[in-house]
């Protein structure tokens, strides 16, 4: 079998393509290709017919279509801007809440209400007295 593929110059009659094989292949190609070519032609005919029918209608209704296009584009732009503003607003609110929590946590640690304050002893007494004098001064 390996000799059959390597020896191209000495082909015997069984390896040659017969006329009946060629005719069968051509008939098969026509049987498959003709319906495809017919469908392609029908598609081209339908597309060109629809273009010829719709061209005057597009010309007549172009002001309405143009106005509707501007309205739709304006609505899409408005919704886009509104959604971007919503995302920015949510981000700003979450940032403010996060900063407020951090400030409140730091204030609790300075005053001494936190179970694990950063400052102990004299530093905590100093800040307690400073907060008391500041609140009394106001």
PDB file of C-alpha atoms in Angstrom:
ATOM      1  CA  UNK A   1       0.000   0.000   0.000  1.00  0.00           C
ATOM      2  CA  UNK A   2       2.923   2.336   0.700  1.00  0.00           C
ATOM      3  CA  UNK A   3       4.248   1.604  -2.788  1.00  0.00           C
ATOM      4  CA  UNK A   4       0.972   2.724  -4.269  1.00  0.00           C
ATOM      5  CA  UNK A   5       1.272   6.245  -2.814  1.00  0.00           C
ATOM      6  CA  UNK A   6       5.005   6.681  -3.459  1.00  0.00           C
ATOM      7  CA  UNK A   7       5.077   5.496  -7.044  1.00  0.00           C
ATOM      8  CA  UNK A   8       3.246   8.235  -8.971  1.00  0.00           C
ATOM      9  CA  UNK A   9       4.809   7.665 -12.362  1.00  0.00           C
ATOM     10  CA  UNK A  10       3.620   4.071 -12.786  1.00  0.00           C
ATOM     11  CA  UNK A  11      -0.143   4.210 -12.403  1.00  0.00           C
ATOM     12  CA  UNK A  12      -2.113   1.250 -13.514  1.00  0.00           C
ATOM     13  CA  UNK A  13      -5.624   1.370 -14.923  1.00  0.00           C
ATOM     14  CA  UNK A  14      -7.327   0.881 -11.521  1.00  0.00           C
ATOM     15  CA  UNK A  15      -5.876   4.157 -10.174  1.00  0.00           C
ATOM     16  CA  UNK A  16      -6.990   6.286 -13.114  1.00  0.00           C
ATOM     17  CA  UNK A  17     -10.187   8.275 -12.907  1.00  0.00           C
ATOM     18  CA  UNK A  18     -12.783   6.814 -15.208  1.00  0.00           C
ATOM     19  CA  UNK A  19     -15.270   8.791 -17.293  1.00  0.00           C
ATOM     20  CA  UNK A  20     -18.203   7.418 -15.347  1.00  0.00           C
ATOM     21  CA  UNK A  21     -16.647   8.751 -12.146  1.00  0.00           C
ATOM     22  CA  UNK A  22     -16.265  12.212 -13.689  1.00  0.00           C
ATOM     23  CA  UNK A  23     -19.842  12.193 -14.991  1.00  0.00           C
ATOM     24  CA  UNK A  24     -21.156  11.099 -11.591  1.00  0.00           C
ATOM     25  CA  UNK A  25     -19.180  13.868  -9.863  1.00  0.00           C
ATOM     26  CA  UNK A  26     -20.455  16.519 -12.282  1.00  0.00           C
ATOM     27  CA  UNK A  27     -24.061  15.372 -11.844  1.00  0.00           C
ATOM     28  CA  UNK A  28     -23.646  15.484  -8.057  1.00  0.00           C
ATOM     29  CA  UNK A  29     -22.146  18.967  -8.227  1.00  0.00           C
ATOM     30  CA  UNK A  30     -25.013  20.172 -10.400  1.00  0.00           C
ATOM     31  CA  UNK A  31     -27.560  18.555  -8.077  1.00  0.00           C
ATOM     32  CA  UNK A  32     -26.087  20.408  -5.094  1.00  0.00           C
ATOM     33  CA  UNK A  33     -25.037  23.657  -6.792  1.00  0.00           C
ATOM     34  CA  UNK A  34     -28.137  24.356  -8.884  1.00  0.00           C
ATOM     35  CA  UNK A  35     -30.561  24.765  -5.948  1.00  0.00           C
ATOM     36  CA  UNK A  36     -28.016  26.924  -4.128  1.00  0.00           C
ATOM     37  CA  UNK A  37     -27.567  29.101  -7.210  1.00  0.00           C
ATOM     38  CA  UNK A  38     -31.357  29.310  -7.590  1.00  0.00           C
ATOM     39  CA  UNK A  39     -31.820  30.398  -3.966  1.00  0.00           C
ATOM     40  CA  UNK A  40     -29.079  32.996  -4.381  1.00  0.00           C
ATOM     41  CA  UNK A  41     -30.795  34.363  -7.494  1.00  0.00           C
ATOM     42  CA  UNK A  42     -34.151  34.460  -5.708  1.00  0.00           C
ATOM     43  CA  UNK A  43     -32.572  36.345  -2.808  1.00  0.00           C
ATOM     44  CA  UNK A  44     -31.047  38.875  -5.197  1.00  0.00           C
ATOM     45  CA  UNK A  45     -34.376  39.303  -6.996  1.00  0.00           C
ATOM     46  CA  UNK A  46     -36.273  39.779  -3.717  1.00  0.00           C
ATOM     47  CA  UNK A  47     -33.702  42.274  -2.396  1.00  0.00           C
ATOM     48  CA  UNK A  48     -33.734  44.370  -5.549  1.00  0.00           C
ATOM     49  CA  UNK A  49     -37.555  44.340  -5.673  1.00  0.00           C
ATOM     50  CA  UNK A  50     -37.808  45.479  -2.064  1.00  0.00           C
ATOM     51  CA  UNK A  51     -35.239  48.206  -2.715  1.00  0.00           C
ATOM     52  CA  UNK A  52     -37.194  49.477  -5.736  1.00  0.00           C
ATOM     53  CA  UNK A  53     -40.455  49.491  -3.758  1.00  0.00           C
ATOM     54  CA  UNK A  54     -39.047  51.046  -0.597  1.00  0.00           C
ATOM     55  CA  UNK A  55     -36.897  53.774  -2.200  1.00  0.00           C
ATOM     56  CA  UNK A  56     -39.826  56.135  -2.957  1.00  0.00           C
ATOM     57  CA  UNK A  57     -41.293  55.454   0.474  1.00  0.00           C
ATOM     58  CA  UNK A  58     -37.986  56.291   2.136  1.00  0.00           C
ATOM     59  CA  UNK A  59     -37.802  59.494   0.113  1.00  0.00           C
ATOM     60  CA  UNK A  60     -41.360  60.503   1.091  1.00  0.00           C
ATOM     61  CA  UNK A  61     -41.039  59.653   4.775  1.00  0.00           C
ATOM     62  CA  UNK A  62     -37.442  60.771   5.313  1.00  0.00           C
ATOM     63  CA  UNK A  63     -38.380  63.858   7.402  1.00  0.00           C
ATOM     64  CA  UNK A  64     -40.433  61.689   9.755  1.00  0.00           C
ATOM     65  CA  UNK A  65     -37.732  59.039   9.926  1.00  0.00           C
ATOM     66  CA  UNK A  66     -35.055  61.674  10.550  1.00  0.00           C
ATOM     67  CA  UNK A  67     -37.112  63.247  13.339  1.00  0.00           C
ATOM     68  CA  UNK A  68     -37.762  59.874  14.928  1.00  0.00           C
ATOM     69  CA  UNK A  69     -34.055  59.094  14.709  1.00  0.00           C
ATOM     70  CA  UNK A  70     -33.189  62.324  16.533  1.00  0.00           C
ATOM     71  CA  UNK A  71     -35.766  61.582  19.233  1.00  0.00           C
ATOM     72  CA  UNK A  72     -34.443  58.057  19.737  1.00  0.00           C
ATOM     73  CA  UNK A  73     -30.831  59.286  19.821  1.00  0.00           C
ATOM     74  CA  UNK A  74     -31.789  61.941  22.375  1.00  0.00           C
ATOM     75  CA  UNK A  75     -33.549  59.380  24.553  1.00  0.00           C
ATOM     76  CA  UNK A  76     -30.578  57.003  24.407  1.00  0.00           C
ATOM     77  CA  UNK A  77     -28.190  59.837  25.260  1.00  0.00           C
ATOM     78  CA  UNK A  78     -30.412  60.907  28.169  1.00  0.00           C
ATOM     79  CA  UNK A  79     -30.593  57.405  29.595  1.00  0.00           C
ATOM     80  CA  UNK A  80     -26.838  57.029  29.180  1.00  0.00           C
ATOM     81  CA  UNK A  81     -26.133  60.258  31.036  1.00  0.00           C
ATOM     82  CA  UNK A  82     -28.643  59.337  33.746  1.00  0.00           C
ATOM     83  CA  UNK A  83     -27.068  55.920  34.268  1.00  0.00           C
ATOM     84  CA  UNK A  84     -23.576  57.429  34.477  1.00  0.00           C
ATOM     85  CA  UNK A  85     -24.838  59.979  37.008  1.00  0.00           C
ATOM     86  CA  UNK A  86     -26.446  57.199  39.046  1.00  0.00           C
ATOM     87  CA  UNK A  87     -23.202  55.230  39.150  1.00  0.00           C
ATOM     88  CA  UNK A  88     -21.240  58.343  40.151  1.00  0.00           C
ATOM     89  CA  UNK A  89     -23.829  59.163  42.831  1.00  0.00           C
ATOM     90  CA  UNK A  90     -23.699  55.675  44.299  1.00  0.00           C
ATOM     91  CA  UNK A  91     -19.900  55.808  44.319  1.00  0.00           C
ATOM     92  CA  UNK A  92     -19.955  59.218  46.051  1.00  0.00           C
ATOM     93  CA  UNK A  93     -22.421  58.059  48.704  1.00  0.00           C
ATOM     94  CA  UNK A  94     -20.403  54.918  49.408  1.00  0.00           C
ATOM     95  CA  UNK A  95     -17.227  57.034  49.673  1.00  0.00           C
ATOM     96  CA  UNK A  96     -18.917  59.431  52.141  1.00  0.00           C
ATOM     97  CA  UNK A  97     -20.228  56.538  54.246  1.00  0.00           C
ATOM     98  CA  UNK A  98     -16.802  54.886  54.276  1.00  0.00           C
ATOM     99  CA  UNK A  99     -15.100  58.141  55.319  1.00  0.00           C
ATOM    100  CA  UNK A 100     -17.717  58.756  58.028  1.00  0.00           C
ATOM    101  CA  UNK A 101     -17.190  55.263  59.427  1.00  0.00           C
ATOM    102  CA  UNK A 102     -13.426  55.781  59.497  1.00  0.00           C
ATOM    103  CA  UNK A 103     -13.789  59.171  61.234  1.00  0.00           C
ATOM    104  CA  UNK A 104     -16.275  57.759  63.745  1.00  0.00           C
ATOM    105  CA  UNK A 105     -13.982  54.809  64.478  1.00  0.00           C
ATOM    106  CA  UNK A 106     -11.012  57.138  64.977  1.00  0.00           C
ATOM    107  CA  UNK A 107     -13.100  59.392  67.227  1.00  0.00           C
ATOM    108  CA  UNK A 108     -14.145  56.421  69.374  1.00  0.00           C
ATOM    109  CA  UNK A 109     -10.530  55.377  69.737  1.00  0.00           C
ATOM    110  CA  UNK A 110      -9.478  58.899  70.795  1.00  0.00           C
ATOM    111  CA  UNK A 111     -12.293  59.270  73.334  1.00  0.00           C
ATOM    112  CA  UNK A 112     -11.696  55.799  74.730  1.00  0.00           C
ATOM    113  CA  UNK A 113     -14.953  54.001  73.998  1.00  0.00           C
ATOM    114  CA  UNK A 114     -13.208  51.476  71.805  1.00  0.00           C
ATOM    115  CA  UNK A 115     -12.245  48.222  73.578  1.00  0.00           C
ATOM    116  CA  UNK A 116      -8.777  48.356  72.005  1.00  0.00           C
ATOM    117  CA  UNK A 117      -7.716  52.008  71.889  1.00  0.00           C
ATOM    118  CA  UNK A 118      -4.473  53.050  70.298  1.00  0.00           C
ATOM    119  CA  UNK A 119      -3.600  55.442  73.129  1.00  0.00           C
ATOM    120  CA  UNK A 120      -3.396  54.553  76.795  1.00  0.00           C
ATOM    121  CA  UNK A 121      -2.695  56.316  80.042  1.00  0.00           C
ATOM    122  CA  UNK A 122      -1.525  59.922  79.979  1.00  0.00           C
ATOM    123  CA  UNK A 123      -2.146  60.396  76.228  1.00  0.00           C
ATOM    124  CA  UNK A 124      -5.763  59.322  76.601  1.00  0.00           C
ATOM    125  CA  UNK A 125      -6.237  61.597  79.638  1.00  0.00           C
ATOM    126  CA  UNK A 126      -4.784  64.521  77.670  1.00  0.00           C
ATOM    127  CA  UNK A 127      -7.184  64.000  74.765  1.00  0.00           C
ATOM    128  CA  UNK A 128     -10.137  63.514  77.117  1.00  0.00           C
ATOM    129  CA  UNK A 129      -9.383  66.807  78.855  1.00  0.00           C
ATOM    130  CA  UNK A 130      -8.774  68.513  75.494  1.00  0.00           C
ATOM    131  CA  UNK A 131     -12.135  67.301  74.171  1.00  0.00           C
ATOM    132  CA  UNK A 132     -13.867  68.407  77.372  1.00  0.00           C
ATOM    133  CA  UNK A 133     -12.379  71.913  77.224  1.00  0.00           C
ATOM    134  CA  UNK A 134     -13.127  72.194  73.506  1.00  0.00           C
ATOM    135  CA  UNK A 135     -16.754  71.161  73.977  1.00  0.00           C
ATOM    136  CA  UNK A 136     -17.195  73.531  76.964  1.00  0.00           C
ATOM    137  CA  UNK A 137     -15.663  76.438  75.042  1.00  0.00           C
ATOM    138  CA  UNK A 138     -18.309  76.255  72.345  1.00  0.00           C
TER     139      UNK A 138
END
